Amino acid sequence: MPAEKFIPFSRPTISNAAIKEVTDCLRSGWLTTGPRAAKFEAMMRDYFGAPHALACLNATMGLWMVLKAIGIQPGDEVITTPLTFVATLNTIVMAGGKPVLVDVEPGTYNIDVKKMAAAITKKTRALMPVHFAGCPVDMDAVYALAKKHKLRVIEDCAHAIGTKYKGQRLGSFGDVQVFSYHPNKNLTTGEGGAIVTREAKLARSIELQRFHGIDKANGWSRHSKIPGLGHYDVVEAALKSNFMDLQAALGIHQLAALEGFNLKRRAIAGYYFKKLRGVPGLTLPTPPKFAHTHSWHLFAPVVERGARVDRDTLMVELKKRNIGTGLHYTACHLHSFYEKTFGYRRGNFPAAERISDGILSLPCCPTLTRRDQDRVIRAVREIMGG
Ligand SMILES: *Cc1c(COP(=O)(O)O)cnc(C)c1O
């Protein structure tokens, strides 16, 4: 029997129109930040209903620039979750801050907002919730806490473009949101990210930080009497995280197609819920009780201790059957740097550790066919029993 084709855990959906836009961009002679980036940002402002949506190199740089923009100082504490991609914590460290972790809820895998208040100290500056897998954190509770303690809120929305919380799209309200456009994410520009905010001062800081601290408007008035000669002024020392027109060429078409992508993901998740219920030792995620629209960036059940096979064996067995999976994520506090530097250890966050030990991401992306999904479901049942 011929081997069945490989089913990746995720793959981007790139339309012919997007490919044409990229080749048009290549032929135009303008590859870096320019008219297509401007168009993509205008589309984002419209999509999020926000006055400021700034595209940048990737979400890691986006998070870091936001932390810089809010003035994180050495020793400042930022409260976040151990169950996230390590970029969330690394950016806090790279900005000079200290990540202070709070355990997660067992069902949503999101930071347990009820436990956040106890982690607040005199040094706390910001709360950094992550909407895991596209499942929204209870933002009313987060913003109430932030207001009470005068803290900034930086939402890591890397998984959550299109997610709605109580009828409102993430990015349409609140303090500041950072989105990722990495190829595995719900919307991709190859690499890329965006910062969305309603605050002009913060947006201004990002604008400067993402391009060398250059102020063009100030340039001609400082260095020449005549505008339009390309004079510029550097108003702060900064790095470079600007967004290319080549990336925007993809983004323009991805954003237009996003609702359809997310509907497909929702249908895939719904079918997994229907067909994987009752597999012994496999716990499916539990969406929150408040009104929301999930964007299903990941469909990630947990293999419990005592299941017929453990998580790693399930991943290996699925791979033998030409089915790809992902591991999102090993809890961040278990990485050697975080143990060594902040003294975290196994036992600190039991809910996150249970998930970290058992979680795997099953194939979930708009190109996954029903036939492929049936193959995944059959394989999981065959390996785990039930
Ligand atoms: C992907 C991801 C990031 C980083 O995004 P990049 O665009 O790859 O830099 C940050 N946080 C979370 C939770 C992510 O999944």
Short mmCIF file of C-alpha atoms and ligand atoms in Angstrom, two decimals:
data_model
loop_
_atom_site.label_atom_id
_atom_site.label_comp_id
_atom_site.label_asym_id
_atom_site.label_seq_id
_atom_site.Cartn_x
_atom_site.Cartn_y
_atom_site.Cartn_z
CA MET A 1 0.00 0.00 0.00
CA PRO A 2 1.47 3.42 -0.89
CA ALA A 3 2.24 5.59 2.11
CA GLU A 4 -0.46 8.17 2.72
CA LYS A 5 0.62 11.74 2.25
CA PHE A 6 2.02 13.73 5.15
CA ILE A 7 -0.50 15.89 7.04
CA PRO A 8 1.33 18.88 8.56
CA PHE A 9 0.06 20.28 11.86
CA SER A 10 -0.20 23.65 10.11
CA ARG A 11 0.46 25.18 6.74
CA PRO A 12 -0.27 28.67 5.41
CA THR A 13 -3.05 29.25 2.87
CA ILE A 14 -1.62 31.42 0.09
CA SER A 15 -3.98 32.47 -2.71
CA ASN A 16 -3.02 33.07 -6.34
CA ALA A 17 -3.98 36.71 -5.82
CA ALA A 18 -1.44 36.95 -2.99
CA ILE A 19 1.26 35.35 -5.16
CA LYS A 20 0.49 37.84 -7.93
CA GLU A 21 0.67 40.73 -5.43
CA VAL A 22 4.13 39.53 -4.30
CA THR A 23 5.39 39.29 -7.89
CA ASP A 24 3.86 42.69 -8.70
CA CYS A 25 5.69 44.06 -5.66
CA LEU A 26 8.98 42.49 -6.85
CA ARG A 27 8.51 43.98 -10.32
CA SER A 28 7.57 47.40 -8.91
CA GLY A 29 11.11 48.03 -7.73
CA TRP A 30 9.93 48.88 -4.19
CA LEU A 31 10.51 46.02 -1.75
CA THR A 32 10.81 47.57 1.70
CA THR A 33 8.35 49.76 3.66
CA GLY A 34 6.22 51.70 1.17
CA PRO A 35 2.76 51.91 -0.38
CA ARG A 36 1.76 48.28 0.23
CA ALA A 37 2.74 48.49 3.92
CA ALA A 38 0.69 51.69 4.18
CA LYS A 39 -2.29 49.98 2.56
CA PHE A 40 -2.01 46.97 4.91
CA GLU A 41 -1.90 49.29 7.93
CA ALA A 42 -5.00 51.14 6.70
CA MET A 43 -6.75 47.77 6.31
CA MET A 44 -5.73 46.83 9.86
CA ARG A 45 -7.03 50.12 11.31
CA ASP A 46 -10.30 49.38 9.62
CA TYR A 47 -10.37 45.73 10.73
CA PHE A 48 -9.58 46.50 14.37
CA GLY A 49 -11.49 49.77 14.45
CA ALA A 50 -8.40 51.31 16.05
CA PRO A 51 -6.66 54.61 15.28
CA HIS A 52 -3.18 53.06 15.40
CA ALA A 53 -2.14 49.70 13.87
CA LEU A 54 1.59 49.53 13.22
CA ALA A 55 3.08 46.62 11.31
CA CYS A 56 6.55 45.47 12.28
CA LEU A 57 9.17 42.80 11.59
CA ASN A 58 7.67 40.21 13.95
CA ALA A 59 5.66 40.03 17.17
CA THR A 60 8.77 39.44 19.28
CA MET A 61 10.12 42.85 18.26
CA GLY A 62 6.59 44.22 18.68
CA LEU A 63 6.34 43.07 22.30
CA TRP A 64 9.82 44.35 23.05
CA MET A 65 9.12 47.78 21.52
CA VAL A 66 5.90 48.09 23.52
CA LEU A 67 7.74 47.25 26.75
CA LYS A 68 10.33 49.92 25.86
CA ALA A 69 7.57 52.38 24.97
CA ILE A 70 5.90 52.05 28.37
CA GLY A 71 9.27 52.66 30.00
CA ILE A 72 10.08 49.34 31.66
CA GLN A 73 13.08 49.90 33.94
CA PRO A 74 15.51 47.36 35.42
CA GLY A 75 13.76 45.53 38.23
CA ASP A 76 10.24 46.30 37.03
CA GLU A 77 7.92 43.32 37.20
CA VAL A 78 5.57 42.16 34.46
CA ILE A 79 2.97 39.52 35.30
CA THR A 80 2.41 36.82 32.71
CA THR A 81 1.73 33.14 32.15
CA PRO A 82 4.21 30.25 32.16
CA LEU A 83 2.24 28.60 29.34
CA THR A 84 3.23 30.59 26.28
CA PHE A 85 5.86 30.80 23.59
CA VAL A 86 9.05 31.92 25.29
CA ALA A 87 9.05 35.20 23.30
CA THR A 88 6.52 36.54 25.82
CA LEU A 89 8.99 36.10 28.69
CA ASN A 90 12.19 36.74 26.72
CA THR A 91 11.00 40.18 25.63
CA ILE A 92 10.32 41.14 29.26
CA VAL A 93 13.85 40.06 30.18
CA MET A 94 15.40 41.80 27.15
CA ALA A 95 13.60 45.03 28.09
CA GLY A 96 15.21 44.81 31.54
CA GLY A 97 12.14 43.59 33.39
CA LYS A 98 11.37 40.54 35.47
CA PRO A 99 8.68 38.10 34.37
CA VAL A 100 6.48 37.17 37.32
CA LEU A 101 4.46 34.07 36.55
CA VAL A 102 0.95 33.11 37.60
CA ASP A 103 -0.48 29.62 37.07
CA VAL A 104 -3.10 28.90 34.40
CA GLU A 105 -6.67 27.61 34.37
CA PRO A 106 -6.78 23.86 33.65
CA GLY A 107 -9.45 24.08 30.94
CA THR A 108 -8.66 27.21 28.89
CA TYR A 109 -4.87 27.06 29.51
CA ASN A 110 -5.06 30.84 30.03
CA ILE A 111 -3.56 32.72 32.97
CA ASP A 112 -5.82 32.37 36.01
CA VAL A 113 -6.94 35.97 36.46
CA LYS A 114 -8.23 35.20 39.98
CA LYS A 115 -4.63 34.46 41.02
CA MET A 116 -3.10 37.58 39.46
CA ALA A 117 -3.85 40.03 42.27
CA ALA A 118 -1.69 38.05 44.71
CA ALA A 119 1.33 38.44 42.37
CA ILE A 120 1.16 42.25 42.29
CA THR A 121 3.93 44.05 44.22
CA LYS A 122 5.20 47.63 44.44
CA LYS A 123 7.44 46.83 41.45
CA THR A 124 4.68 45.57 39.15
CA ARG A 125 4.33 47.75 36.06
CA ALA A 126 2.30 45.69 33.61
CA LEU A 127 0.06 42.68 33.09
CA MET A 128 0.80 40.62 29.99
CA PRO A 129 -1.96 38.07 29.35
CA VAL A 130 -1.71 35.67 26.41
CA HIS A 131 -4.90 34.59 24.65
CA PHE A 132 -3.79 30.97 24.34
CA ALA A 133 -4.70 29.17 21.12
CA GLY A 134 -7.06 32.05 20.30
CA CYS A 135 -9.16 31.61 23.45
CA PRO A 136 -9.75 35.02 25.08
CA VAL A 137 -8.65 35.75 28.62
CA ASP A 138 -11.36 37.34 30.82
CA MET A 139 -10.37 40.91 29.93
CA ASP A 140 -12.99 42.68 32.08
CA ALA A 141 -11.29 41.13 35.11
CA VAL A 142 -7.78 41.95 33.80
CA TYR A 143 -8.63 45.60 33.08
CA ALA A 144 -10.40 45.98 36.44
CA LEU A 145 -7.25 44.77 38.17
CA ALA A 146 -5.04 47.03 36.04
CA LYS A 147 -7.19 50.04 36.81
CA LYS A 148 -7.18 49.35 40.53
CA HIS A 149 -3.37 49.06 40.66
CA LYS A 150 -2.57 51.58 37.87
CA LEU A 151 -0.86 49.00 35.66
CA ARG A 152 -0.40 48.83 31.90
CA VAL A 153 -1.91 45.88 30.01
CA ILE A 154 0.00 44.40 27.08
CA GLU A 155 -2.07 41.71 25.39
CA ASP A 156 -0.04 39.03 23.61
CA CYS A 157 -2.50 38.39 20.79
CA ALA A 158 -0.09 36.25 18.73
CA HIS A 159 -2.67 33.43 18.61
CA ALA A 160 -5.77 35.54 18.57
CA ILE A 161 -6.43 37.56 15.44
CA GLY A 162 -10.19 37.43 14.93
CA THR A 163 -10.97 36.37 18.50
CA LYS A 164 -13.88 38.20 20.10
CA TYR A 165 -14.40 38.81 23.81
CA LYS A 166 -18.04 39.48 24.78
CA GLY A 167 -18.77 40.57 21.21
CA GLN A 168 -15.72 42.82 20.84
CA ARG A 169 -12.78 41.90 18.63
CA LEU A 170 -9.42 41.77 20.41
CA GLY A 171 -7.55 44.85 19.23
CA SER A 172 -10.72 46.97 19.20
CA PHE A 173 -10.55 47.90 22.90
CA GLY A 174 -8.14 48.11 25.81
CA ASP A 175 -4.55 49.25 26.23
CA VAL A 176 -2.26 47.66 23.61
CA GLN A 177 -2.32 44.41 21.61
CA VAL A 178 0.49 42.66 19.75
CA PHE A 179 -0.29 40.25 16.89
CA SER A 180 2.03 37.79 15.13
CA TYR A 181 2.01 37.06 11.42
CA HIS A 182 4.43 34.10 11.55
CA PRO A 183 3.58 31.35 8.99
CA ASN A 184 1.92 29.14 11.63
CA LYS A 185 -0.38 31.89 12.84
CA ASN A 186 -3.95 32.48 11.60
CA LEU A 187 -2.76 35.31 9.35
CA THR A 188 0.73 35.28 7.86
CA THR A 189 3.03 37.73 6.11
CA GLY A 190 5.97 35.28 6.11
CA GLU A 191 7.38 36.87 9.23
CA GLY A 192 5.59 39.87 10.64
CA GLY A 193 3.65 41.39 13.46
CA ALA A 194 1.56 44.37 14.46
CA ILE A 195 0.95 46.63 17.41
CA VAL A 196 -2.56 47.99 17.88
CA THR A 197 -3.43 50.76 20.30
CA ARG A 198 -5.70 53.73 20.88
CA GLU A 199 -2.91 55.76 22.47
CA ALA A 200 -1.15 58.30 20.23
CA LYS A 201 1.92 58.62 22.47
CA LEU A 202 2.55 54.88 22.46
CA ALA A 203 2.04 54.68 18.68
CA ARG A 204 4.52 57.53 18.21
CA SER A 205 7.12 55.70 20.27
CA ILE A 206 6.67 52.54 18.18
CA GLU A 207 7.01 54.56 14.98
CA LEU A 208 10.37 55.90 16.15
CA GLN A 209 11.59 52.61 17.58
CA ARG A 210 10.83 50.60 14.47
CA PHE A 211 13.04 52.83 12.29
CA HIS A 212 16.25 54.10 13.91
CA GLY A 213 14.52 56.79 15.99
CA ILE A 214 14.21 58.89 12.84
CA ASP A 215 11.81 61.82 12.74
CA LYS A 216 11.42 62.98 9.14
CA ALA A 217 9.12 65.87 9.99
CA ASN A 218 11.71 67.30 12.36
CA GLY A 219 14.52 66.78 9.83
CA TRP A 220 13.83 69.56 7.42
CA SER A 221 13.11 72.09 10.13
CA ARG A 222 16.38 71.27 11.97
CA HIS A 223 18.76 70.66 9.09
CA SER A 224 17.34 72.50 6.09
CA LYS A 225 14.90 75.27 5.44
CA ILE A 226 13.47 73.44 2.45
CA PRO A 227 11.12 70.45 2.97
CA GLY A 228 11.34 67.42 0.65
CA LEU A 229 15.13 67.11 0.38
CA GLY A 230 15.25 63.96 2.53
CA HIS A 231 16.72 65.55 5.63
CA TYR A 232 15.88 63.77 8.82
CA ASP A 233 16.60 64.09 12.51
CA VAL A 234 17.36 61.25 14.92
CA VAL A 235 15.45 61.97 18.12
CA GLU A 236 16.40 58.76 19.97
CA ALA A 237 18.75 55.79 19.48
CA ALA A 238 16.72 52.84 18.22
CA LEU A 239 16.96 49.61 16.24
CA LYS A 240 15.07 48.60 13.10
CA SER A 241 11.89 46.52 12.96
CA ASN A 242 10.11 47.95 9.94
CA PHE A 243 7.66 45.99 7.81
CA MET A 244 8.42 45.32 4.13
CA ASP A 245 6.06 45.86 1.21
CA LEU A 246 6.91 42.25 0.31
CA GLN A 247 5.34 41.18 3.63
CA ALA A 248 2.40 43.55 3.11
CA ALA A 249 1.75 42.02 -0.33
CA LEU A 250 0.82 38.82 1.50
CA GLY A 251 -0.90 40.60 4.38
CA ILE A 252 -3.34 42.53 2.19
CA HIS A 253 -4.76 39.26 0.84
CA GLN A 254 -4.49 37.35 4.12
CA LEU A 255 -6.50 39.96 6.01
CA ALA A 256 -9.20 39.98 3.33
CA ALA A 257 -9.48 36.17 3.68
CA LEU A 258 -9.15 35.96 7.48
CA GLU A 259 -12.82 35.54 8.36
CA GLY A 260 -13.01 32.54 6.04
CA PHE A 261 -9.81 31.05 7.47
CA ASN A 262 -11.13 31.38 11.02
CA LEU A 263 -14.53 29.89 10.12
CA LYS A 264 -12.70 26.87 8.72
CA ARG A 265 -10.64 26.55 11.90
CA ARG A 266 -13.81 26.73 13.99
CA ALA A 267 -15.37 23.93 11.94
CA ILE A 268 -12.23 21.80 12.39
CA ALA A 269 -12.28 22.34 16.16
CA GLY A 270 -15.99 21.50 16.28
CA TYR A 271 -15.38 18.23 14.45
CA TYR A 272 -12.51 17.28 16.79
CA PHE A 273 -14.78 17.95 19.78
CA LYS A 274 -17.43 15.70 18.28
CA LYS A 275 -15.12 12.84 17.31
CA LEU A 276 -12.48 12.84 20.06
CA ARG A 277 -14.78 12.99 23.06
CA GLY A 278 -14.37 9.92 25.24
CA VAL A 279 -10.87 8.90 24.14
CA PRO A 280 -9.45 7.53 27.41
CA GLY A 281 -6.72 9.71 28.90
CA LEU A 282 -7.23 12.53 26.39
CA THR A 283 -8.68 15.78 27.80
CA LEU A 284 -10.03 18.29 25.29
CA PRO A 285 -9.77 22.04 26.01
CA THR A 286 -12.72 23.72 27.75
CA PRO A 287 -13.72 27.09 26.30
CA PRO A 288 -14.66 29.79 28.85
CA LYS A 289 -18.25 30.39 29.94
CA PHE A 290 -18.44 34.09 28.95
CA ALA A 291 -19.56 35.03 25.43
CA HIS A 292 -16.69 34.79 22.99
CA THR A 293 -15.59 33.81 19.49
CA HIS A 294 -12.55 31.54 19.54
CA SER A 295 -10.09 31.75 16.64
CA TRP A 296 -8.69 28.21 17.12
CA HIS A 297 -5.08 28.98 16.31
CA LEU A 298 -4.34 25.61 17.91
CA PHE A 299 -6.44 22.58 18.72
CA ALA A 300 -4.43 21.18 21.60
CA PRO A 301 -5.74 18.41 23.88
CA VAL A 302 -3.82 17.09 26.89
CA VAL A 303 -2.67 13.48 27.24
CA GLU A 304 -3.13 12.76 30.94
CA ARG A 305 -0.81 10.80 33.17
CA GLY A 306 -2.03 7.20 33.14
CA ALA A 307 -3.22 7.23 29.49
CA ARG A 308 -2.35 4.16 27.39
CA VAL A 309 0.55 6.08 25.83
CA ASP A 310 2.23 9.28 26.93
CA ARG A 311 2.28 12.47 24.87
CA ASP A 312 5.71 11.94 23.31
CA THR A 313 4.78 8.40 22.26
CA LEU A 314 1.53 9.67 20.74
CA MET A 315 3.52 12.24 18.73
CA VAL A 316 5.98 9.57 17.52
CA GLU A 317 3.18 7.14 16.61
CA LEU A 318 1.29 9.84 14.71
CA LYS A 319 4.47 10.73 12.84
CA LYS A 320 4.88 7.06 11.82
CA ARG A 321 1.42 7.42 10.28
CA ASN A 322 2.54 10.55 8.42
CA ILE A 323 0.68 12.92 10.71
CA GLY A 324 2.46 16.02 12.01
CA THR A 325 1.83 17.52 15.44
CA GLY A 326 3.24 20.46 17.39
CA LEU A 327 4.33 20.97 20.98
CA HIS A 328 2.98 24.32 22.15
CA TYR A 329 4.47 24.64 24.71
CA THR A 330 6.80 23.36 27.37
CA ALA A 331 6.01 25.69 30.30
CA CYS A 332 8.54 28.52 30.21
CA HIS A 333 9.62 28.23 33.86
CA LEU A 334 11.00 24.74 33.13
CA HIS A 335 13.59 26.09 30.65
CA SER A 336 17.08 26.15 32.14
CA PHE A 337 17.54 29.92 31.74
CA TYR A 338 14.38 30.66 33.74
CA GLU A 339 15.23 28.10 36.43
CA LYS A 340 18.76 29.48 36.76
CA THR A 341 17.92 33.17 36.57
CA PHE A 342 14.66 33.43 38.49
CA GLY A 343 14.78 30.29 40.65
CA TYR A 344 11.66 28.76 39.15
CA ARG A 345 11.33 25.00 39.39
CA ARG A 346 8.95 22.12 38.73
CA GLY A 347 6.16 22.25 41.28
CA ASN A 348 5.70 26.04 41.10
CA PHE A 349 2.80 25.97 38.65
CA PRO A 350 1.02 22.59 38.79
CA ALA A 351 -1.76 23.43 36.32
CA ALA A 352 0.70 24.69 33.70
CA GLU A 353 2.95 21.67 34.29
CA ARG A 354 0.14 19.17 33.77
CA ILE A 355 -0.65 20.86 30.44
CA SER A 356 3.03 21.24 29.51
CA ASP A 357 3.63 17.50 30.10
CA GLY A 358 0.61 16.34 28.11
CA ILE A 359 -0.22 18.91 25.45
CA LEU A 360 0.10 18.42 21.72
CA SER A 361 -1.25 20.42 18.79
CA LEU A 362 -3.20 18.30 16.31
CA PRO A 363 -3.39 19.35 12.65
CA CYS A 364 -5.59 22.47 12.48
CA CYS A 365 -5.42 24.91 9.57
CA PRO A 366 -7.74 25.98 6.75
CA THR A 367 -6.17 23.59 4.20
CA LEU A 368 -6.94 20.51 6.34
CA THR A 369 -9.61 18.47 4.54
CA ARG A 370 -12.34 16.46 6.28
CA ARG A 371 -10.70 13.30 4.89
CA ASP A 372 -7.34 14.26 6.44
CA GLN A 373 -9.02 15.11 9.73
CA ASP A 374 -10.77 11.73 9.77
CA ARG A 375 -7.34 10.13 9.30
CA VAL A 376 -6.00 12.06 12.31
CA ILE A 377 -9.00 11.09 14.45
CA ARG A 378 -8.78 7.40 13.49
CA ALA A 379 -5.05 7.37 14.25
CA VAL A 380 -5.48 9.02 17.67
CA ARG A 381 -8.20 6.49 18.59
CA GLU A 382 -6.13 3.58 17.33
CA ILE A 383 -3.08 4.66 19.37
CA MET A 384 -4.88 5.72 22.55
CA GLY A 385 -7.74 3.21 22.52
CA GLY A 386 -11.45 3.99 22.91
C1 LIG B 1 4.42 33.34 17.80
C2 LIG B 1 4.34 33.95 19.14
C3 LIG B 1 5.07 35.10 19.51
C4 LIG B 1 6.13 35.68 18.64
O1 LIG B 1 5.74 35.94 17.36
P1 LIG B 1 6.81 36.19 16.21
O2 LIG B 1 6.02 36.95 15.19
O3 LIG B 1 7.23 34.84 15.72
O4 LIG B 1 7.92 36.96 16.76
C5 LIG B 1 4.84 35.67 20.74
N1 LIG B 1 3.97 35.14 21.61
C6 LIG B 1 3.27 34.02 21.32
C7 LIG B 1 2.31 33.48 22.31
C8 LIG B 1 3.46 33.38 20.09
O5 LIG B 1 2.80 32.25 19.82
#
